[in-house]
Amino acid sequence: MVQSAELQPGLFGLRLEMEPRLVQACEPGRYLMLTVGESSDPYLPRPYWVRRVSKLWVNLFVGVNGIGSRWLATRRPGDRLDFFGPLGLRLELPPRTRRLLLSGDHSGLNCLLALADNALASGVEVSLVLQEVDDTSARLAPPDVEILSALDADALAWADALYAVGDHSLVQSARTALRSAGSRIPAFGVPHAPLACGVGACYGCVVETRNGARLSCVDGPAFPLVDLT
Ligand code: FES
């Protein structure tokens, strides 16, 4: 690890140095499973969205909410971290996207910012609705991203694609907003699911869809919003 900083109370930004081939694989929507302790407590690794910031570095956000995240947040430059990944399927922009709308909360922020980076690099305009997030977090977004206050009909009329990243209720509210606005843009939800193994072995990350149960870790993390139940 090369850097750790407390961005706001309880939220840390970590910068990790990794092999270039691994950094290259840290596409939007992918995550690392990190060991969060020196003994077997906590036993399970924890998933963290990654955002590529150079050919050698990726950023993570760590919200401190337990002993594992506290341990991780207090690592220092020079410390080595154990992880596997990146895992998950890369989030793709639908063809011909020119105006991308992103919506999410604190927990999905790094995934949203990674998506925004890629979209901006392709000349796509990006607007971001941050729910239950304060101004400090909003300032972490690239300057070219417009921050909106609500996922409403105006925002949906502007966009030609949508990603919503967050807990089940946030993703469902995006689906409701889409339906209320009568919008037919390509729209995807990235619902949080408890990722214990990350490789399809534990069945802890089931996401219910109209096409049956799917595993977030191997089939996701994104699913068409209209398919989510
Ligand atoms: S995290 Fe274990 S099956 Fe998905």
Short mmCIF file of C-alpha atoms and ligand atoms in Angstrom, two decimals:
data_model
loop_
_atom_site.label_atom_id
_atom_site.label_comp_id
_atom_site.label_asym_id
_atom_site.label_seq_id
_atom_site.Cartn_x
_atom_site.Cartn_y
_atom_site.Cartn_z
CA MET A 1 0.00 0.00 0.00
CA VAL A 2 1.30 3.47 -0.80
CA GLN A 3 -1.19 5.82 0.82
CA SER A 4 -4.04 6.02 3.31
CA ALA A 5 -5.99 9.15 4.14
CA GLU A 6 -9.11 9.86 6.15
CA LEU A 7 -11.35 11.66 3.68
CA GLN A 8 -14.03 12.39 6.24
CA PRO A 9 -14.86 10.90 9.63
CA GLY A 10 -15.15 7.16 9.16
CA LEU A 11 -14.26 7.10 5.47
CA PHE A 12 -10.72 6.31 4.34
CA GLY A 13 -9.17 6.36 0.91
CA LEU A 14 -6.48 3.75 0.27
CA ARG A 15 -4.12 3.74 -2.69
CA LEU A 16 -2.70 0.33 -3.54
CA GLU A 17 0.26 -0.41 -5.76
CA MET A 18 -0.15 -3.61 -7.78
CA GLU A 19 1.30 -5.38 -10.79
CA PRO A 20 0.37 -3.49 -13.97
CA ARG A 21 -1.52 -6.51 -15.35
CA LEU A 22 -3.73 -6.54 -12.24
CA VAL A 23 -4.27 -2.79 -12.34
CA GLN A 24 -5.24 -3.14 -16.00
CA ALA A 25 -7.85 -5.73 -14.99
CA CYS A 26 -9.43 -3.35 -12.44
CA GLU A 27 -12.23 -2.29 -14.76
CA PRO A 28 -15.37 -0.48 -13.56
CA GLY A 29 -17.61 -2.80 -11.59
CA ARG A 30 -14.83 -5.11 -10.51
CA TYR A 31 -13.71 -5.55 -6.92
CA LEU A 32 -10.97 -7.05 -4.79
CA MET A 33 -11.51 -9.50 -1.96
CA LEU A 34 -9.19 -8.25 0.78
CA THR A 35 -8.06 -9.98 3.92
CA VAL A 36 -8.91 -7.62 6.78
CA GLY A 37 -6.85 -8.82 9.71
CA GLU A 38 -3.71 -10.65 10.67
CA SER A 39 -5.33 -13.66 12.28
CA SER A 40 -8.48 -15.49 11.25
CA ASP A 41 -10.74 -12.87 12.83
CA PRO A 42 -12.49 -11.72 10.72
CA TYR A 43 -12.28 -15.01 8.90
CA LEU A 44 -13.77 -13.96 5.58
CA PRO A 45 -12.23 -11.47 3.14
CA ARG A 46 -14.21 -8.34 2.33
CA PRO A 47 -15.10 -7.02 -1.13
CA TYR A 48 -14.04 -3.50 -2.12
CA TRP A 49 -14.77 -1.74 -5.39
CA VAL A 50 -11.61 -0.65 -7.17
CA ARG A 51 -10.97 2.45 -9.21
CA ARG A 52 -7.90 2.53 -11.43
CA VAL A 53 -5.98 5.79 -11.06
CA SER A 54 -2.73 5.05 -12.92
CA LYS A 55 -0.89 2.13 -14.51
CA LEU A 56 0.36 1.07 -11.07
CA TRP A 57 -2.25 2.25 -8.59
CA VAL A 58 -5.85 1.65 -7.68
CA ASN A 59 -7.96 3.45 -5.11
CA LEU A 60 -10.33 1.92 -2.58
CA PHE A 61 -12.76 3.58 -0.19
CA VAL A 62 -13.03 1.98 3.22
CA GLY A 63 -15.94 2.95 5.42
CA VAL A 64 -15.14 1.96 8.99
CA ASN A 65 -18.00 -0.06 10.43
CA GLY A 66 -16.34 -2.98 12.21
CA ILE A 67 -13.05 -4.52 13.27
CA GLY A 68 -12.11 -5.64 9.77
CA SER A 69 -12.62 -2.29 8.09
CA ARG A 70 -10.92 -0.53 11.02
CA TRP A 71 -7.89 -2.78 10.61
CA LEU A 72 -7.79 -2.09 6.88
CA ALA A 73 -8.24 1.66 7.26
CA THR A 74 -5.29 1.89 9.63
CA ARG A 75 -2.72 0.22 7.35
CA ARG A 76 0.26 2.39 6.63
CA PRO A 77 2.41 3.03 3.52
CA GLY A 78 4.68 0.05 2.96
CA ASP A 79 2.24 -2.46 4.48
CA ARG A 80 1.36 -5.43 2.31
CA LEU A 81 -2.25 -6.47 1.86
CA ASP A 82 -3.50 -9.90 0.85
CA PHE A 83 -6.26 -10.04 -1.72
CA PHE A 84 -7.63 -11.97 -4.63
CA GLY A 85 -9.26 -10.58 -7.70
CA PRO A 86 -10.27 -8.41 -9.35
CA LEU A 87 -13.58 -10.25 -9.59
CA GLY A 88 -16.92 -9.50 -11.21
CA LEU A 89 -17.85 -8.60 -14.75
CA ARG A 90 -16.80 -5.25 -16.15
CA LEU A 91 -19.65 -2.73 -16.40
CA GLU A 92 -20.14 -1.80 -20.03
CA LEU A 93 -21.58 1.37 -21.47
CA PRO A 94 -24.46 0.59 -23.82
CA PRO A 95 -23.57 1.33 -27.47
CA ARG A 96 -24.04 4.95 -28.56
CA THR A 97 -24.23 6.26 -24.99
CA ARG A 98 -23.57 10.01 -24.99
CA ARG A 99 -25.09 11.04 -21.64
CA LEU A 100 -24.64 8.68 -18.72
CA LEU A 101 -26.64 9.04 -15.52
CA LEU A 102 -25.25 7.43 -12.37
CA SER A 103 -27.05 7.03 -9.08
CA GLY A 104 -25.84 5.59 -5.83
CA ASP A 105 -24.91 5.97 -2.23
CA HIS A 106 -21.77 5.90 -0.17
CA SER A 107 -21.24 2.19 -0.50
CA GLY A 108 -21.24 2.32 -4.29
CA LEU A 109 -19.22 5.50 -4.67
CA ASN A 110 -15.97 3.97 -5.91
CA CYS A 111 -17.81 1.87 -8.49
CA LEU A 112 -19.68 4.97 -9.70
CA LEU A 113 -16.48 7.01 -9.94
CA ALA A 114 -14.74 4.25 -11.90
CA LEU A 115 -17.67 4.21 -14.32
CA ALA A 116 -17.55 7.99 -14.57
CA ASP A 117 -13.81 7.93 -15.35
CA ASN A 118 -14.30 5.50 -18.22
CA ALA A 119 -17.27 7.33 -19.63
CA LEU A 120 -15.53 10.72 -19.53
CA ALA A 121 -12.48 9.22 -21.22
CA SER A 122 -14.78 8.14 -24.07
CA GLY A 123 -16.27 11.62 -24.45
CA VAL A 124 -19.50 10.71 -22.67
CA GLU A 125 -21.16 13.34 -20.46
CA VAL A 126 -21.80 12.15 -16.92
CA SER A 127 -24.25 13.22 -14.23
CA LEU A 128 -24.23 11.71 -10.78
CA VAL A 129 -26.99 11.52 -8.21
CA LEU A 130 -25.54 10.85 -4.78
CA GLN A 131 -28.06 9.72 -2.21
CA GLU A 132 -27.39 10.19 1.48
CA VAL A 133 -23.90 11.44 0.69
CA ASP A 134 -22.43 14.68 1.97
CA ASP A 135 -20.52 17.38 0.11
CA THR A 136 -17.14 15.87 0.95
CA SER A 137 -17.97 12.71 -0.93
CA ALA A 138 -19.42 14.67 -3.82
CA ARG A 139 -16.09 16.49 -4.16
CA LEU A 140 -14.37 13.16 -4.82
CA ALA A 141 -16.06 13.02 -8.21
CA PRO A 142 -14.12 14.18 -11.29
CA PRO A 143 -14.74 17.91 -11.92
CA ASP A 144 -16.44 17.24 -15.25
CA VAL A 145 -19.19 15.24 -13.55
CA GLU A 146 -22.36 17.16 -12.82
CA ILE A 147 -23.75 16.41 -9.37
CA LEU A 148 -27.55 16.24 -9.26
CA SER A 149 -29.78 16.24 -6.23
CA ALA A 150 -32.40 13.74 -7.34
CA LEU A 151 -33.04 10.93 -9.73
CA ASP A 152 -36.12 12.54 -11.25
CA ALA A 153 -37.89 12.79 -14.58
CA ASP A 154 -35.65 15.65 -15.77
CA ALA A 155 -32.50 13.68 -15.08
CA LEU A 156 -33.89 10.64 -16.85
CA ALA A 157 -35.02 12.70 -19.83
CA TRP A 158 -31.45 14.01 -20.20
CA ALA A 159 -29.76 10.58 -19.98
CA ASP A 160 -29.46 7.86 -22.54
CA ALA A 161 -28.18 5.24 -20.08
CA LEU A 162 -28.41 4.67 -16.34
CA TYR A 163 -26.51 2.72 -13.70
CA ALA A 164 -27.80 2.59 -10.11
CA VAL A 165 -25.40 1.21 -7.51
CA GLY A 166 -26.39 0.64 -3.91
CA ASP A 167 -28.57 -1.31 -1.57
CA HIS A 168 -31.73 -3.06 -2.66
CA SER A 169 -34.04 -0.14 -1.86
CA LEU A 170 -31.87 2.33 -3.78
CA VAL A 171 -31.83 0.11 -6.85
CA GLN A 172 -35.57 -0.46 -6.58
CA SER A 173 -36.19 3.29 -6.30
CA ALA A 174 -34.23 3.79 -9.53
CA ARG A 175 -36.45 1.22 -11.18
CA THR A 176 -39.56 3.01 -9.89
CA ALA A 177 -38.27 6.39 -11.11
CA LEU A 178 -37.59 4.94 -14.54
CA ARG A 179 -41.06 3.48 -14.75
CA SER A 180 -42.75 6.65 -13.49
CA ALA A 181 -40.91 8.74 -16.07
CA GLY A 182 -41.83 6.31 -18.83
CA SER A 183 -38.15 6.14 -19.73
CA ARG A 184 -36.95 3.32 -21.94
CA ILE A 185 -33.21 3.99 -21.76
CA PRO A 186 -30.87 1.07 -21.09
CA ALA A 187 -30.72 0.90 -17.30
CA PHE A 188 -28.80 -1.36 -14.96
CA GLY A 189 -28.87 -1.99 -11.25
CA VAL A 190 -25.88 -3.04 -9.18
CA PRO A 191 -27.55 -4.20 -5.96
CA HIS A 192 -25.41 -4.89 -2.94
CA ALA A 193 -25.20 -8.55 -2.12
CA PRO A 194 -23.19 -10.17 0.67
CA LEU A 195 -20.07 -11.46 -1.05
CA ALA A 196 -18.45 -14.10 1.11
CA CYS A 197 -16.46 -16.24 -1.30
CA GLY A 198 -16.55 -14.20 -4.51
CA VAL A 199 -16.31 -17.26 -6.72
CA GLY A 200 -19.78 -18.80 -6.85
CA ALA A 201 -19.26 -21.36 -4.08
CA CYS A 202 -21.27 -20.13 -1.08
CA TYR A 203 -24.53 -18.95 -2.68
CA GLY A 204 -24.58 -16.03 -0.28
CA CYS A 205 -24.94 -13.39 -2.98
CA VAL A 206 -28.14 -14.48 -4.70
CA VAL A 207 -29.95 -11.74 -6.62
CA GLU A 208 -33.55 -12.45 -7.58
CA THR A 209 -34.40 -11.61 -11.17
CA ARG A 210 -37.30 -12.25 -13.48
CA ASN A 211 -35.15 -14.95 -15.06
CA GLY A 212 -34.55 -16.69 -11.74
CA ALA A 213 -31.87 -16.45 -9.09
CA ARG A 214 -28.48 -15.15 -10.15
CA LEU A 215 -25.20 -14.86 -8.29
CA SER A 216 -23.85 -11.36 -7.97
CA CYS A 217 -20.25 -12.57 -7.84
CA VAL A 218 -20.20 -14.55 -11.08
CA ASP A 219 -23.25 -13.32 -13.03
CA GLY A 220 -23.03 -9.67 -11.91
CA PRO A 221 -22.61 -7.32 -10.33
CA ALA A 222 -24.90 -5.51 -12.82
CA PHE A 223 -28.29 -6.68 -14.00
CA PRO A 224 -30.85 -5.01 -16.27
CA LEU A 225 -33.01 -2.92 -13.96
CA VAL A 226 -36.24 -4.26 -15.44
CA ASP A 227 -35.19 -7.81 -14.55
CA LEU A 228 -34.62 -7.15 -10.86
CA THR A 229 -37.48 -8.11 -8.54
S1 FES B 1 -20.08 -14.68 -2.94
FE1 FES B 1 -20.20 -16.81 -2.68
S2 FES B 1 -21.51 -17.44 -4.29
FE2 FES B 1 -21.27 -15.33 -4.61
#
